[in-house]
Amino acid sequence: MATSTCFRLANARFWGWEGVGCCEGTCGHVWQYAHAVARLFPQLERDTRERVDFGLAQQPDGAIHFRAEHNGMPAIDAQAGTILRALREHQMCSDAAWLRRNWPGLRKAIEWLIAKDANGDGLIEGNQHNTLDTDWFGPVAWLSGMYLAAVRAGEEMARELGDETFARRCREIFDRGQPNLVKQLFDGEYFINKPDPKHTDAINSGTGCHIDQVFGQSWAFQVGLGRVLPEAETVSALRSLWRYNFTPDVGPYRAAYKPGRWYAMAGEGGLLMCTFPRSDWDYAQARGKGADWAAGYFNECMNGFEYQVAGHMLWEGLALEGLAITRMLHDRYHAARRNPWNEIECGDHYARSMASFGVYLAACGFEYHGPKGQLAFAPCLTPEDFKCAFTTAEGWGSFRQTTQAGTLKTALEVKWGKLTLRSLRLALPSAVRSARAQVRLGRKPMRATLTVKGQQAQLEFSEPILLKAGQVLEAVLS
């Protein structure tokens, strides 16, 4: 953000390149990976959704041009990502006024996406333009997975606003789509794509192991939607990415697959965009009759995609793998090799690298819903002694938890602004079997109802708690 990738225009509109001077229009299919701005400066992303995505970029049929006034076309992943971002922006508000004001445009955006599922089976058909800069055809696991996450987000937002008819419609699509996606596109180990036989010339990863294959589930965790794709198949897909796509040295692979840019050099590691473990599909088939500049993406290591997978792995309990990918990125940008403050894709200071903030949120197990007054932490790293910073709609602060002798102690401190809480959910470390809770705001005991489900402890407060700067809410579960 502190580079010339980002601008505040004279009319206060936030505007960004993909990377410095490259690819204009706060591109939807790139910026949807970037979680940092929305969590640190939520008003900027809210204004971008309202003024741009549901304003000047939205067409009468609901399509959102992914470069706003700079192009004339939508993209499937950008459309789905904008719907999911709208849920995130709503959650980073203190009330539902923003969502209510933008619901007409948001609902139209969801309806446009639903129209791309012509037969209503929960999978997208037809040409599917996406962040890899070409149109794909046939059932595409990662794009249809994002579609399912988007309709789940639509269901949640519609229900909050009392639009039950639309909420039911979204739910019905999701309930059909999830099993169809698994049945048609899970090959027993990971999720694949099925190229359309009418478009054999088009680029398609086919039975390759593609980096974004379960991106919809990754997004769902960022906005508290729970499971969009089944756990067993999703974890299997992530393990496959670790098995087939992660390498401590890209050199041998790139010696065999030469097209593509060298974001990782020989001797450096990373998570490759797409590999081809199956004998029925290879790079040449994936390329079709497309250009090497586009198909060459498959052979690259691109930071923002890698962060997306790393964060998802943390959410799914694959902490070692997720941290290894993150560390490999860190090492690639060691100051002895490159500028550590300039992660590059198509341009310097590339926006998609702000997906790294999603890794941080996953490590914290952070969930927040401002209008509902809900906050949750489930740290996956050193939960016995953990501390992190957090941001909310109207303030920011720190969270600390420690465990000792079967007791979980937490302290939630607001450092700036204010925070209204109606509930606090905590993950119980394995040594803690909570049967009772004590909650205090400063020296004042607070009434709370404790509900434990598995390793999740939910504290519901009898009255909303308003924390102001300098105040600490402590909870002891034992």
mmCIF file of C-alpha atoms in Angstrom, residues 46-380:
data_model
loop_
_atom_site.group_PDB
_atom_site.id
_atom_site.type_symbol
_atom_site.label_atom_id
_atom_site.label_comp_id
_atom_site.label_asym_id
_atom_site.label_seq_id
_atom_site.Cartn_x
_atom_site.Cartn_y
_atom_site.Cartn_z
ATOM 1 C CA ARG A 46 -16.162 -0.738 1.335
ATOM 2 C CA ASP A 47 -15.989 2.370 -0.819
ATOM 3 C CA THR A 48 -14.443 0.386 -3.691
ATOM 4 C CA ARG A 49 -17.243 -2.168 -3.574
ATOM 5 C CA GLU A 50 -19.926 0.529 -3.425
ATOM 6 C CA ARG A 51 -18.526 3.178 -5.734
ATOM 7 C CA VAL A 52 -16.828 0.904 -8.279
ATOM 8 C CA ASP A 53 -17.976 -2.736 -8.265
ATOM 9 C CA PHE A 54 -21.660 -2.062 -7.599
ATOM 10 C CA GLY A 55 -21.426 1.361 -9.204
ATOM 11 C CA LEU A 56 -19.543 2.358 -12.329
ATOM 12 C CA ALA A 57 -18.301 -1.181 -13.126
ATOM 13 C CA GLN A 58 -21.653 -2.971 -12.849
ATOM 14 C CA GLN A 59 -23.744 -3.578 -15.941
ATOM 15 C CA PRO A 60 -27.566 -3.770 -16.123
ATOM 16 C CA ASP A 61 -27.458 -7.596 -16.106
ATOM 17 C CA GLY A 62 -25.347 -7.659 -12.924
ATOM 18 C CA ALA A 63 -21.971 -8.371 -14.544
ATOM 19 C CA ILE A 64 -19.059 -6.483 -12.990
ATOM 20 C CA HIS A 65 -16.275 -5.395 -15.347
ATOM 21 C CA PHE A 66 -13.183 -6.532 -13.493
ATOM 22 C CA ARG A 67 -11.111 -3.483 -14.488
ATOM 23 C CA ALA A 68 -13.997 -1.070 -13.934
ATOM 24 C CA GLU A 69 -13.947 1.639 -16.613
ATOM 25 C CA HIS A 70 -10.708 0.287 -18.094
ATOM 26 C CA ASN A 71 -12.197 -2.787 -19.784
ATOM 27 C CA GLY A 72 -15.529 -4.135 -20.962
ATOM 28 C CA MET A 73 -15.757 -7.680 -19.641
ATOM 29 C CA PRO A 74 -16.402 -9.681 -16.474
ATOM 30 C CA ALA A 75 -14.421 -12.642 -15.131
ATOM 31 C CA ILE A 76 -15.894 -15.589 -13.252
ATOM 32 C CA ASP A 77 -13.367 -15.561 -10.419
ATOM 33 C CA ALA A 78 -13.513 -11.769 -10.064
ATOM 34 C CA GLN A 79 -17.322 -11.847 -9.915
ATOM 35 C CA ALA A 80 -17.363 -14.575 -7.265
ATOM 36 C CA GLY A 81 -14.539 -12.912 -5.368
ATOM 37 C CA THR A 82 -16.346 -9.572 -5.314
ATOM 38 C CA ILE A 83 -19.414 -11.237 -3.798
ATOM 39 C CA LEU A 84 -17.227 -12.812 -1.116
ATOM 40 C CA ARG A 85 -15.464 -9.510 -0.538
ATOM 41 C CA ALA A 86 -18.837 -7.844 -0.053
ATOM 42 C CA LEU A 87 -19.549 -10.265 2.788
ATOM 43 C CA ARG A 88 -16.143 -9.466 4.286
ATOM 44 C CA GLU A 89 -16.767 -5.727 3.983
ATOM 45 C CA HIS A 90 -20.148 -6.153 5.676
ATOM 46 C CA GLN A 91 -18.525 -8.092 8.499
ATOM 47 C CA MET A 92 -16.035 -5.250 8.986
ATOM 48 C CA CYS A 93 -18.933 -2.850 9.675
ATOM 49 C CA SER A 94 -20.565 -2.135 13.015
ATOM 50 C CA ASP A 95 -24.087 -2.506 11.607
ATOM 51 C CA ALA A 96 -25.935 -3.703 8.494
ATOM 52 C CA ALA A 97 -26.477 -0.286 6.885
ATOM 53 C CA TRP A 98 -23.751 -0.746 4.242
ATOM 54 C CA LEU A 99 -25.045 -4.176 3.234
ATOM 55 C CA ARG A 100 -28.640 -2.990 3.075
ATOM 56 C CA ARG A 101 -27.666 -0.043 0.890
ATOM 57 C CA ASN A 102 -25.679 -2.209 -1.544
ATOM 58 C CA TRP A 103 -27.916 -5.274 -1.579
ATOM 59 C CA PRO A 104 -29.676 -4.511 -4.902
ATOM 60 C CA GLY A 105 -26.386 -4.430 -6.830
ATOM 61 C CA LEU A 106 -24.954 -7.315 -4.868
ATOM 62 C CA ARG A 107 -27.978 -9.500 -5.510
ATOM 63 C CA LYS A 108 -27.776 -8.695 -9.233
ATOM 64 C CA ALA A 109 -24.112 -9.729 -9.183
ATOM 65 C CA ILE A 110 -25.035 -13.084 -7.643
ATOM 66 C CA GLU A 111 -27.862 -13.581 -10.139
ATOM 67 C CA TRP A 112 -25.439 -12.954 -13.027
ATOM 68 C CA LEU A 113 -23.181 -15.689 -11.678
ATOM 69 C CA ILE A 114 -26.126 -18.058 -11.201
ATOM 70 C CA ALA A 115 -27.069 -17.495 -14.847
ATOM 71 C CA LYS A 116 -23.679 -18.964 -15.813
ATOM 72 C CA ASP A 117 -24.862 -22.207 -14.208
ATOM 73 C CA ALA A 118 -27.354 -22.746 -17.005
ATOM 74 C CA ASN A 119 -28.548 -26.231 -16.053
ATOM 75 C CA GLY A 120 -28.659 -25.501 -12.324
ATOM 76 C CA ASP A 121 -26.285 -28.292 -11.296
ATOM 77 C CA GLY A 122 -24.056 -25.986 -9.262
ATOM 78 C CA LEU A 123 -21.230 -25.956 -11.825
ATOM 79 C CA ILE A 124 -20.350 -23.074 -14.142
ATOM 80 C CA GLU A 125 -20.616 -23.676 -17.891
ATOM 81 C CA GLY A 126 -19.503 -21.814 -21.002
ATOM 82 C CA ASN A 127 -16.540 -19.502 -21.397
ATOM 83 C CA GLN A 128 -14.932 -18.702 -18.071
ATOM 84 C CA HIS A 129 -12.483 -15.826 -18.179
ATOM 85 C CA ASN A 130 -10.240 -15.753 -15.125
ATOM 86 C CA THR A 131 -7.051 -14.452 -13.556
ATOM 87 C CA LEU A 132 -4.900 -16.612 -15.836
ATOM 88 C CA ASP A 133 -5.922 -14.230 -18.622
ATOM 89 C CA THR A 134 -7.748 -16.615 -20.953
ATOM 90 C CA ASP A 135 -11.190 -18.171 -21.308
ATOM 91 C CA TRP A 136 -11.452 -21.710 -19.939
ATOM 92 C CA PHE A 137 -14.243 -24.110 -20.908
ATOM 93 C CA GLY A 138 -15.849 -27.140 -19.308
ATOM 94 C CA PRO A 139 -16.328 -27.813 -15.582
ATOM 95 C CA VAL A 140 -13.430 -26.084 -13.785
ATOM 96 C CA ALA A 141 -13.017 -27.114 -10.147
ATOM 97 C CA TRP A 142 -11.597 -23.878 -8.800
ATOM 98 C CA LEU A 143 -14.050 -21.599 -10.600
ATOM 99 C CA SER A 144 -17.102 -23.676 -9.700
ATOM 100 C CA GLY A 145 -15.779 -23.961 -6.147
ATOM 101 C CA MET A 146 -15.630 -20.181 -5.954
ATOM 102 C CA TYR A 147 -19.160 -20.035 -7.351
ATOM 103 C CA LEU A 148 -20.370 -22.293 -4.534
ATOM 104 C CA ALA A 149 -18.606 -20.117 -1.955
ATOM 105 C CA ALA A 150 -20.219 -17.040 -3.510
ATOM 106 C CA VAL A 151 -23.756 -18.436 -3.350
ATOM 107 C CA ARG A 152 -23.153 -19.457 0.271
ATOM 108 C CA ALA A 153 -22.108 -15.877 0.949
ATOM 109 C CA GLY A 154 -25.239 -14.752 -0.876
ATOM 110 C CA GLU A 155 -27.347 -17.010 1.306
ATOM 111 C CA GLU A 156 -25.877 -15.565 4.500
ATOM 112 C CA MET A 157 -26.277 -11.949 3.441
ATOM 113 C CA ALA A 158 -29.808 -12.479 2.133
ATOM 114 C CA ARG A 159 -30.828 -14.131 5.384
ATOM 115 C CA GLU A 160 -29.405 -11.289 7.452
ATOM 116 C CA LEU A 161 -31.527 -8.836 5.454
ATOM 117 C CA GLY A 162 -34.675 -10.952 5.630
ATOM 118 C CA ASP A 163 -34.615 -11.913 1.934
ATOM 119 C CA GLU A 164 -35.540 -15.519 2.682
ATOM 120 C CA THR A 165 -36.667 -16.346 -0.854
ATOM 121 C CA PHE A 166 -33.262 -15.512 -2.298
ATOM 122 C CA ALA A 167 -31.477 -17.174 0.630
ATOM 123 C CA ARG A 168 -33.327 -20.433 -0.088
ATOM 124 C CA ARG A 169 -32.500 -20.170 -3.781
ATOM 125 C CA CYS A 170 -28.787 -19.806 -2.999
ATOM 126 C CA ARG A 171 -28.925 -22.705 -0.553
ATOM 127 C CA GLU A 172 -30.593 -24.993 -3.064
ATOM 128 C CA ILE A 173 -27.873 -24.265 -5.618
ATOM 129 C CA PHE A 174 -25.181 -24.941 -3.048
ATOM 130 C CA ASP A 175 -26.794 -28.199 -1.912
ATOM 131 C CA ARG A 176 -26.869 -29.435 -5.509
ATOM 132 C CA GLY A 177 -23.478 -28.100 -6.442
ATOM 133 C CA GLN A 178 -21.281 -29.413 -3.664
ATOM 134 C CA PRO A 179 -21.922 -33.137 -4.301
ATOM 135 C CA ASN A 180 -21.824 -32.563 -8.063
ATOM 136 C CA LEU A 181 -18.432 -30.894 -7.824
ATOM 137 C CA VAL A 182 -17.022 -33.794 -5.835
ATOM 138 C CA LYS A 183 -18.642 -36.447 -8.025
ATOM 139 C CA GLN A 184 -17.554 -34.924 -11.316
ATOM 140 C CA LEU A 185 -14.217 -33.319 -10.506
ATOM 141 C CA PHE A 186 -12.561 -35.125 -7.578
ATOM 142 C CA ASP A 187 -10.353 -37.866 -8.983
ATOM 143 C CA GLY A 188 -9.744 -39.645 -5.684
ATOM 144 C CA GLU A 189 -6.709 -37.528 -4.829
ATOM 145 C CA TYR A 190 -7.341 -33.959 -5.968
ATOM 146 C CA PHE A 191 -9.776 -31.799 -7.952
ATOM 147 C CA ILE A 192 -9.410 -31.626 -11.732
ATOM 148 C CA ASN A 193 -11.002 -29.846 -14.680
ATOM 149 C CA LYS A 194 -12.806 -31.470 -17.587
ATOM 150 C CA PRO A 195 -12.047 -29.666 -20.853
ATOM 151 C CA ASP A 196 -15.006 -29.020 -23.134
ATOM 152 C CA PRO A 197 -14.620 -31.234 -26.255
ATOM 153 C CA LYS A 198 -16.045 -28.350 -28.292
ATOM 154 C CA HIS A 199 -13.102 -26.163 -27.245
ATOM 155 C CA THR A 200 -10.072 -28.438 -27.455
ATOM 156 C CA ASP A 201 -7.876 -25.529 -28.533
ATOM 157 C CA ALA A 202 -8.466 -23.629 -25.282
ATOM 158 C CA ILE A 203 -6.027 -23.629 -22.381
ATOM 159 C CA ASN A 204 -7.118 -25.924 -19.556
ATOM 160 C CA SER A 205 -5.204 -27.616 -16.740
ATOM 161 C CA GLY A 206 -7.200 -30.828 -17.283
ATOM 162 C CA THR A 207 -6.066 -33.538 -14.863
ATOM 163 C CA GLY A 208 -3.168 -31.383 -13.714
ATOM 164 C CA CYS A 209 -2.780 -30.507 -10.038
ATOM 165 C CA HIS A 210 -3.698 -26.819 -10.054
ATOM 166 C CA ILE A 211 -2.774 -24.427 -7.262
ATOM 167 C CA ASP A 212 -6.227 -22.813 -6.839
ATOM 168 C CA GLN A 213 -8.312 -25.989 -7.060
ATOM 169 C CA VAL A 214 -9.907 -25.465 -3.602
ATOM 170 C CA PHE A 215 -9.716 -21.662 -3.485
ATOM 171 C CA GLY A 216 -13.443 -21.421 -2.726
ATOM 172 C CA GLN A 217 -12.921 -23.198 0.584
ATOM 173 C CA SER A 218 -9.959 -20.976 1.397
ATOM 174 C CA TRP A 219 -12.183 -17.928 0.881
ATOM 175 C CA ALA A 220 -14.963 -19.472 2.965
ATOM 176 C CA PHE A 221 -12.678 -19.701 5.992
ATOM 177 C CA GLN A 222 -11.741 -16.030 5.661
ATOM 178 C CA VAL A 223 -15.380 -14.971 6.088
ATOM 179 C CA GLY A 224 -16.628 -17.609 8.536
ATOM 180 C CA LEU A 225 -18.736 -19.652 6.105
ATOM 181 C CA GLY A 226 -17.498 -23.003 7.362
ATOM 182 C CA ARG A 227 -17.282 -25.863 4.915
ATOM 183 C CA VAL A 228 -18.006 -25.237 1.254
ATOM 184 C CA LEU A 229 -16.123 -28.329 0.084
ATOM 185 C CA PRO A 230 -15.976 -31.579 2.093
ATOM 186 C CA GLU A 231 -13.062 -31.770 4.519
ATOM 187 C CA ALA A 232 -11.589 -35.114 3.451
ATOM 188 C CA GLU A 233 -11.427 -34.244 -0.240
ATOM 189 C CA THR A 234 -10.168 -30.723 0.442
ATOM 190 C CA VAL A 235 -7.335 -31.860 2.701
ATOM 191 C CA SER A 236 -6.437 -34.547 0.171
ATOM 192 C CA ALA A 237 -6.211 -31.847 -2.510
ATOM 193 C CA LEU A 238 -3.942 -29.699 -0.339
ATOM 194 C CA ARG A 239 -1.727 -32.682 0.429
ATOM 195 C CA SER A 240 -1.526 -33.308 -3.315
ATOM 196 C CA LEU A 241 -0.323 -29.748 -3.864
ATOM 197 C CA TRP A 242 2.355 -30.401 -1.269
ATOM 198 C CA ARG A 243 3.282 -33.681 -2.916
ATOM 199 C CA TYR A 244 3.249 -32.669 -6.568
ATOM 200 C CA ASN A 245 3.736 -28.882 -6.664
ATOM 201 C CA PHE A 246 6.034 -27.971 -3.782
ATOM 202 C CA THR A 247 9.763 -28.171 -4.441
ATOM 203 C CA PRO A 248 12.822 -26.823 -2.616
ATOM 204 C CA ASP A 249 14.463 -26.270 -6.018
ATOM 205 C CA VAL A 250 12.495 -25.336 -9.124
ATOM 206 C CA GLY A 251 15.562 -25.732 -11.324
ATOM 207 C CA PRO A 252 15.062 -29.326 -12.529
ATOM 208 C CA TYR A 253 11.355 -28.755 -13.232
ATOM 209 C CA ARG A 254 11.976 -25.534 -15.149
ATOM 210 C CA ALA A 255 14.723 -27.222 -17.137
ATOM 211 C CA ALA A 256 12.040 -29.585 -18.449
ATOM 212 C CA TYR A 257 9.227 -26.998 -18.688
ATOM 213 C CA LYS A 258 10.819 -23.836 -20.050
ATOM 214 C CA PRO A 259 7.895 -21.483 -20.867
ATOM 215 C CA GLY A 260 7.020 -19.025 -18.130
ATOM 216 C CA ARG A 261 8.612 -16.279 -16.087
ATOM 217 C CA TRP A 262 11.368 -16.896 -13.555
ATOM 218 C CA TYR A 263 9.931 -15.623 -10.293
ATOM 219 C CA ALA A 264 11.795 -18.514 -8.669
ATOM 220 C CA MET A 265 15.237 -19.309 -10.062
ATOM 221 C CA ALA A 266 17.191 -22.554 -10.069
ATOM 222 C CA GLY A 267 18.249 -23.239 -6.500
ATOM 223 C CA GLU A 268 15.113 -21.561 -5.112
ATOM 224 C CA GLY A 269 11.956 -23.290 -3.981
ATOM 225 C CA GLY A 270 8.260 -22.662 -4.201
ATOM 226 C CA LEU A 271 4.821 -24.010 -4.997
ATOM 227 C CA LEU A 272 4.404 -24.477 -8.743
ATOM 228 C CA MET A 273 1.173 -23.244 -10.290
ATOM 229 C CA CYS A 274 0.259 -26.527 -11.978
ATOM 230 C CA THR A 275 1.991 -29.867 -12.428
ATOM 231 C CA PHE A 276 0.850 -32.871 -14.428
ATOM 232 C CA PRO A 277 1.130 -36.093 -12.408
ATOM 233 C CA ARG A 278 -1.313 -38.059 -14.600
ATOM 234 C CA SER A 279 -0.273 -39.794 -17.803
ATOM 235 C CA ASP A 280 -3.373 -38.599 -19.690
ATOM 236 C CA TRP A 281 -2.531 -34.866 -19.584
ATOM 237 C CA ASP A 282 0.617 -32.800 -19.966
ATOM 238 C CA TYR A 283 1.756 -29.251 -20.608
ATOM 239 C CA ALA A 284 1.297 -29.504 -24.373
ATOM 240 C CA GLN A 285 -2.321 -30.614 -23.977
ATOM 241 C CA ALA A 286 -2.947 -27.983 -21.312
ATOM 242 C CA ARG A 287 -1.653 -25.327 -23.689
ATOM 243 C CA GLY A 288 -4.002 -26.355 -26.499
ATOM 244 C CA LYS A 289 -3.367 -23.848 -29.254
ATOM 245 C CA GLY A 290 -2.889 -21.023 -26.804
ATOM 246 C CA ALA A 291 0.218 -18.918 -26.429
ATOM 247 C CA ASP A 292 3.170 -19.947 -24.274
ATOM 248 C CA TRP A 293 2.924 -16.655 -22.384
ATOM 249 C CA ALA A 294 -0.436 -17.812 -20.975
ATOM 250 C CA ALA A 295 0.163 -21.544 -20.614
ATOM 251 C CA GLY A 296 3.583 -20.711 -19.203
ATOM 252 C CA TYR A 297 1.838 -19.512 -16.034
ATOM 253 C CA PHE A 298 1.471 -23.196 -15.125
ATOM 254 C CA ASN A 299 5.258 -23.510 -14.739
ATOM 255 C CA GLU A 300 5.736 -20.474 -12.521
ATOM 256 C CA CYS A 301 5.802 -19.770 -8.797
ATOM 257 C CA MET A 302 3.588 -16.751 -8.116
ATOM 258 C CA ASN A 303 3.620 -15.301 -4.627
ATOM 259 C CA GLY A 304 -0.040 -14.427 -4.179
ATOM 260 C CA PHE A 305 -1.266 -17.878 -5.176
ATOM 261 C CA GLU A 306 1.292 -19.486 -2.870
ATOM 262 C CA TYR A 307 0.149 -17.365 0.083
ATOM 263 C CA GLN A 308 -3.456 -18.331 -0.636
ATOM 264 C CA VAL A 309 -2.618 -22.037 -0.388
ATOM 265 C CA ALA A 310 -0.376 -21.561 2.652
ATOM 266 C CA GLY A 311 -3.148 -19.804 4.549
ATOM 267 C CA HIS A 312 -5.665 -22.461 3.583
ATOM 268 C CA MET A 313 -3.313 -25.170 4.845
ATOM 269 C CA LEU A 314 -3.183 -23.473 8.249
ATOM 270 C CA TRP A 315 -6.985 -23.422 8.423
ATOM 271 C CA GLU A 316 -7.077 -27.149 7.620
ATOM 272 C CA GLY A 317 -4.484 -28.172 10.227
ATOM 273 C CA LEU A 318 -1.555 -28.546 7.810
ATOM 274 C CA ALA A 319 0.579 -26.058 9.713
ATOM 275 C CA LEU A 320 3.962 -27.539 8.803
ATOM 276 C CA GLU A 321 3.206 -27.444 5.095
ATOM 277 C CA GLY A 322 1.686 -23.971 5.194
ATOM 278 C CA LEU A 323 4.603 -22.539 7.133
ATOM 279 C CA ALA A 324 7.121 -24.228 4.839
ATOM 280 C CA ILE A 325 5.567 -22.562 1.795
ATOM 281 C CA THR A 326 5.517 -19.208 3.576
ATOM 282 C CA ARG A 327 9.151 -19.609 4.623
ATOM 283 C CA MET A 328 10.151 -20.535 1.078
ATOM 284 C CA LEU A 329 8.582 -17.282 -0.106
ATOM 285 C CA HIS A 330 10.423 -15.391 2.618
ATOM 286 C CA ASP A 331 13.719 -16.954 1.565
ATOM 287 C CA ARG A 332 13.137 -16.126 -2.112
ATOM 288 C CA TYR A 333 12.863 -12.483 -1.101
ATOM 289 C CA HIS A 334 15.809 -12.501 1.275
ATOM 290 C CA ALA A 335 17.722 -9.244 0.910
ATOM 291 C CA ALA A 336 20.732 -11.134 -0.416
ATOM 292 C CA ARG A 337 18.633 -12.131 -3.448
ATOM 293 C CA ARG A 338 15.902 -9.550 -3.990
ATOM 294 C CA ASN A 339 14.250 -6.535 -2.438
ATOM 295 C CA PRO A 340 12.296 -8.047 0.497
ATOM 296 C CA TRP A 341 9.778 -5.193 0.271
ATOM 297 C CA ASN A 342 8.959 -5.807 -3.392
ATOM 298 C CA GLU A 343 7.266 -9.103 -4.217
ATOM 299 C CA ILE A 344 6.846 -9.300 -7.979
ATOM 300 C CA GLU A 345 4.345 -10.910 -10.310
ATOM 301 C CA CYS A 346 3.255 -8.892 -13.356
ATOM 302 C CA GLY A 347 4.795 -5.703 -12.008
ATOM 303 C CA ASP A 348 6.600 -4.508 -8.889
ATOM 304 C CA HIS A 349 4.936 -4.433 -5.473
ATOM 305 C CA TYR A 350 2.291 -6.771 -6.817
ATOM 306 C CA ALA A 351 -1.102 -6.487 -5.113
ATOM 307 C CA ARG A 352 -1.834 -10.228 -4.941
ATOM 308 C CA SER A 353 1.007 -10.654 -2.433
ATOM 309 C CA MET A 354 -1.271 -9.001 0.128
ATOM 310 C CA ALA A 355 -2.813 -12.470 0.312
ATOM 311 C CA SER A 356 -0.066 -12.873 2.921
ATOM 312 C CA PHE A 357 -2.371 -11.183 5.435
ATOM 313 C CA GLY A 358 -4.709 -14.124 4.923
ATOM 314 C CA VAL A 359 -1.930 -16.394 6.202
ATOM 315 C CA TYR A 360 -1.733 -14.245 9.320
ATOM 316 C CA LEU A 361 -5.498 -14.418 9.870
ATOM 317 C CA ALA A 362 -5.401 -18.197 9.423
ATOM 318 C CA ALA A 363 -2.595 -18.508 11.990
ATOM 319 C CA CYS A 364 -4.807 -16.578 14.432
ATOM 320 C CA GLY A 365 -7.954 -18.504 13.505
ATOM 321 C CA PHE A 366 -9.558 -15.058 13.361
ATOM 322 C CA GLU A 367 -13.231 -14.596 12.574
ATOM 323 C CA TYR A 368 -15.238 -11.429 13.062
ATOM 324 C CA HIS A 369 -18.760 -10.261 12.334
ATOM 325 C CA GLY A 370 -19.228 -6.675 13.429
ATOM 326 C CA PRO A 371 -23.004 -6.319 12.982
ATOM 327 C CA LYS A 372 -23.562 -9.503 15.005
ATOM 328 C CA GLY A 373 -20.913 -8.604 17.583
ATOM 329 C CA GLN A 374 -19.120 -11.923 17.067
ATOM 330 C CA LEU A 375 -15.387 -12.470 17.494
ATOM 331 C CA ALA A 376 -13.396 -15.713 17.424
ATOM 332 C CA PHE A 377 -9.808 -16.893 17.771
ATOM 333 C CA ALA A 378 -8.424 -20.361 17.136
ATOM 334 C CA PRO A 379 -4.627 -20.049 16.943
ATOM 335 C CA CYS A 380 -2.914 -22.957 15.242
#
